[in-house]
Amino acid sequence: MSDERTYKVELLARVEGEGRFHVKVDGDRVVEAHLSIFEAPRFFEAFLRGRSLYEVPDIVARICGI
């Protein structure tokens, strides 16, 4: 007998825009996990290209106040 459970988080806090997270568990094992973010990409990666890895935290910390 399967002890399968599905957990759904329909609204994620602390995500810019909207998001959803679904997890399916069978016994003590996660068999599926899906994260969906419903926001158009903002392509911040493009202006980080060529930057030192030491610069990145200071730059991205100012993108969003979360």
CSV table of N, CA and C in Angstrom, one decimal:
chain,number,residue,atom,x,y,z
A,1,MET,N,0.8,-1.2,0.0
A,1,MET,CA,0.0,0.0,0.0
A,1,MET,C,0.9,1.2,0.0
A,2,SER,N,0.6,2.2,-0.8
A,2,SER,CA,1.4,3.4,-1.0
A,2,SER,C,0.9,4.4,0.0
A,3,ASP,N,1.8,5.1,0.6
A,3,ASP,CA,1.5,6.2,1.5
A,3,ASP,C,1.8,7.5,0.8
A,4,GLU,N,1.2,7.7,-0.4
A,4,GLU,CA,1.5,8.9,-1.2
A,4,GLU,C,0.7,10.1,-0.8
A,5,ARG,N,1.4,11.2,-0.6
A,5,ARG,CA,0.8,12.5,-0.3
A,5,ARG,C,1.2,13.5,-1.2
A,6,THR,N,0.4,14.5,-1.5
A,6,THR,CA,0.7,15.6,-2.3
A,6,THR,C,0.5,16.9,-1.5
A,7,TYR,N,1.5,17.8,-1.5
A,7,TYR,CA,1.4,19.0,-0.8
A,7,TYR,C,1.5,20.1,-1.9
A,8,LYS,N,0.6,21.1,-1.7
A,8,LYS,CA,0.6,22.2,-2.7
A,8,LYS,C,0.6,23.5,-1.9
A,9,VAL,N,1.5,24.4,-2.3
A,9,VAL,CA,1.6,25.7,-1.8
A,9,VAL,C,1.2,26.6,-2.9
A,10,GLU,N,0.0,27.2,-2.9
A,10,GLU,CA,-0.5,27.9,-4.0
A,10,GLU,C,0.0,29.4,-4.1
A,11,LEU,N,0.4,29.9,-3.0
A,11,LEU,CA,0.9,31.2,-2.9
A,11,LEU,C,2.2,31.3,-2.1
A,12,LEU,N,3.3,31.7,-2.8
A,12,LEU,CA,4.6,31.8,-2.1
A,12,LEU,C,4.9,33.2,-1.7
A,13,ALA,N,5.2,33.4,-0.5
A,13,ALA,CA,5.6,34.7,0.0
A,13,ALA,C,7.1,34.9,-0.3
A,14,ARG,N,7.5,36.1,-0.3
A,14,ARG,CA,8.9,36.4,-0.5
A,14,ARG,C,9.4,36.1,-1.9
A,15,VAL,N,8.5,36.0,-2.9
A,15,VAL,CA,8.8,35.8,-4.3
A,15,VAL,C,8.4,37.0,-5.0
A,16,GLU,N,9.2,37.6,-5.8
A,16,GLU,CA,8.8,38.7,-6.6
A,16,GLU,C,7.8,38.2,-7.7
A,17,GLY,N,6.6,38.7,-7.7
A,17,GLY,CA,5.6,38.3,-8.5
A,17,GLY,C,4.8,37.2,-7.9
A,18,GLU,N,4.4,36.1,-8.6
A,18,GLU,CA,3.6,35.1,-8.1
A,18,GLU,C,4.4,33.7,-8.3
A,19,GLY,N,4.2,32.8,-7.4
A,19,GLY,CA,4.8,31.5,-7.5
A,19,GLY,C,3.9,30.4,-6.9
A,20,ARG,N,4.2,29.2,-7.2
A,20,ARG,CA,3.5,28.0,-6.7
A,20,ARG,C,4.5,26.9,-6.5
A,21,PHE,N,4.4,26.0,-5.5
A,21,PHE,CA,5.3,24.9,-5.3
A,21,PHE,C,4.4,23.7,-4.9
A,22,HIS,N,4.6,22.6,-5.7
A,22,HIS,CA,3.9,21.4,-5.5
A,22,HIS,C,4.9,20.3,-5.2
A,23,VAL,N,4.7,19.5,-4.2
A,23,VAL,CA,5.5,18.3,-3.8
A,23,VAL,C,4.7,17.1,-3.7
A,24,LYS,N,5.1,16.0,-4.3
A,24,LYS,CA,4.4,14.7,-4.1
A,24,LYS,C,5.4,13.8,-3.4
A,25,VAL,N,4.9,13.2,-2.3
A,25,VAL,CA,5.7,12.4,-1.4
A,25,VAL,C,5.1,11.0,-1.4
A,26,ASP,N,6.0,10.0,-1.5
A,26,ASP,CA,5.5,8.6,-1.4
A,26,ASP,C,6.3,8.0,-0.2
A,27,GLY,N,5.6,7.7,0.9
A,27,GLY,CA,6.3,7.2,2.1
A,27,GLY,C,7.2,8.3,2.6
A,28,ASP,N,8.5,8.1,2.7
A,28,ASP,CA,9.4,9.2,3.1
A,28,ASP,C,10.2,9.7,2.0
A,29,ARG,N,9.8,9.5,0.8
A,29,ARG,CA,10.6,9.9,-0.4
A,29,ARG,C,9.8,10.9,-1.3
A,30,VAL,N,10.5,11.9,-1.6
A,30,VAL,CA,9.9,12.9,-2.6
A,30,VAL,C,10.0,12.3,-4.0
A,31,VAL,N,8.8,12.2,-4.6
A,31,VAL,CA,8.8,11.6,-6.0
A,31,VAL,C,8.7,12.7,-7.1
A,32,GLU,N,8.1,13.8,-6.7
A,32,GLU,CA,8.0,14.9,-7.7
A,32,GLU,C,8.0,16.2,-6.9
A,33,ALA,N,8.6,17.2,-7.5
A,33,ALA,CA,8.6,18.6,-7.0
A,33,ALA,C,8.6,19.6,-8.1
A,34,HIS,N,7.7,20.5,-8.1
A,34,HIS,CA,7.6,21.5,-9.2
A,34,HIS,C,7.5,22.9,-8.6
A,35,LEU,N,8.3,23.8,-9.0
A,35,LEU,CA,8.3,25.2,-8.7
A,35,LEU,C,7.9,26.0,-9.9
A,36,SER,N,6.9,26.8,-9.8
A,36,SER,CA,6.5,27.6,-10.9
A,36,SER,C,6.5,29.1,-10.5
A,37,ILE,N,7.2,29.9,-11.2
A,37,ILE,CA,7.2,31.3,-11.0
A,37,ILE,C,6.5,32.0,-12.2
A,38,PHE,N,5.5,32.8,-11.9
A,38,PHE,CA,4.7,33.4,-12.9
A,38,PHE,C,5.1,34.9,-13.1
A,39,GLU,N,6.3,35.1,-13.6
A,39,GLU,CA,6.7,36.4,-13.9
A,39,GLU,C,7.7,36.4,-15.1
A,40,ALA,N,7.6,37.4,-15.9
A,40,ALA,CA,8.5,37.4,-17.1
A,40,ALA,C,9.9,37.5,-16.6
A,41,PRO,N,10.9,36.9,-17.2
A,41,PRO,CA,12.3,37.0,-16.8
A,41,PRO,C,12.7,38.5,-17.0
A,42,ARG,N,13.6,38.9,-16.1
A,42,ARG,CA,14.1,40.3,-16.1
A,42,ARG,C,15.5,40.3,-16.5
A,43,PHE,N,16.2,39.2,-16.7
A,43,PHE,CA,17.5,39.1,-17.4
A,43,PHE,C,18.6,39.8,-16.6
A,44,PHE,N,18.6,39.8,-15.3
A,44,PHE,CA,19.6,40.5,-14.5
A,44,PHE,C,21.0,39.8,-14.8
A,45,GLU,N,21.0,38.5,-15.2
A,45,GLU,CA,22.2,37.8,-15.4
A,45,GLU,C,23.1,38.5,-16.5
A,46,ALA,N,22.4,39.2,-17.4
A,46,ALA,CA,23.1,39.8,-18.5
A,46,ALA,C,24.1,40.9,-18.0
A,47,PHE,N,23.7,41.7,-17.1
A,47,PHE,CA,24.6,42.7,-16.6
A,47,PHE,C,25.6,42.3,-15.5
A,48,LEU,N,25.5,41.0,-15.2
A,48,LEU,CA,26.4,40.4,-14.2
A,48,LEU,C,27.6,39.7,-14.9
A,49,ARG,N,27.4,39.5,-16.2
A,49,ARG,CA,28.5,38.8,-17.0
A,49,ARG,C,29.7,39.6,-16.9
A,50,GLY,N,30.8,38.9,-16.6
A,50,GLY,CA,32.1,39.6,-16.6
A,50,GLY,C,32.5,40.2,-15.3
A,51,ARG,N,31.5,40.2,-14.4
A,51,ARG,CA,31.8,40.8,-13.0
A,51,ARG,C,32.5,39.8,-12.2
A,52,SER,N,33.2,40.3,-11.2
A,52,SER,CA,33.9,39.5,-10.2
A,52,SER,C,32.8,38.9,-9.3
A,53,LEU,N,33.0,37.6,-8.9
A,53,LEU,CA,32.1,37.0,-8.0
A,53,LEU,C,31.9,37.7,-6.7
A,54,TYR,N,32.9,38.6,-6.3
A,54,TYR,CA,32.8,39.4,-5.1
A,54,TYR,C,31.9,40.6,-5.3
A,55,GLU,N,31.7,41.0,-6.5
A,55,GLU,CA,30.8,42.2,-6.8
A,55,GLU,C,29.3,41.8,-6.8
A,56,VAL,N,29.0,40.5,-7.2
A,56,VAL,CA,27.7,40.1,-7.4
A,56,VAL,C,26.8,40.3,-6.2
A,57,PRO,N,27.1,39.8,-5.0
A,57,PRO,CA,26.2,40.0,-3.9
A,57,PRO,C,25.8,41.5,-3.6
A,58,ASP,N,26.7,42.4,-3.8
A,58,ASP,CA,26.4,43.8,-3.6
A,58,ASP,C,25.5,44.3,-4.7
A,59,ILE,N,25.6,43.9,-5.9
A,59,ILE,CA,24.8,44.3,-7.0
A,59,ILE,C,23.4,43.7,-6.9
A,60,VAL,N,23.3,42.4,-6.7
A,60,VAL,CA,21.9,41.8,-6.7
A,60,VAL,C,21.1,42.1,-5.4
A,61,ALA,N,21.8,42.5,-4.3
A,61,ALA,CA,21.1,42.9,-3.1
A,61,ALA,C,20.3,44.1,-3.3
A,62,ARG,N,20.6,44.9,-4.3
A,62,ARG,CA,19.8,46.2,-4.6
A,62,ARG,C,18.8,46.0,-5.6
A,63,ILE,N,18.6,44.8,-6.2
A,63,ILE,CA,17.6,44.6,-7.2
A,63,ILE,C,16.2,44.6,-6.6
A,64,CYS,N,16.1,43.9,-5.5
A,64,CYS,CA,14.8,43.8,-4.8
A,64,CYS,C,15.0,43.8,-3.3
A,65,GLY,N,14.1,44.4,-2.6
A,65,GLY,CA,14.3,44.6,-1.2
A,65,GLY,C,13.9,43.5,-0.3
A,66,ILE,N,13.7,42.3,-0.9
A,66,ILE,CA,13.3,41.1,-0.1
A,66,ILE,C,14.5,40.6,0.6
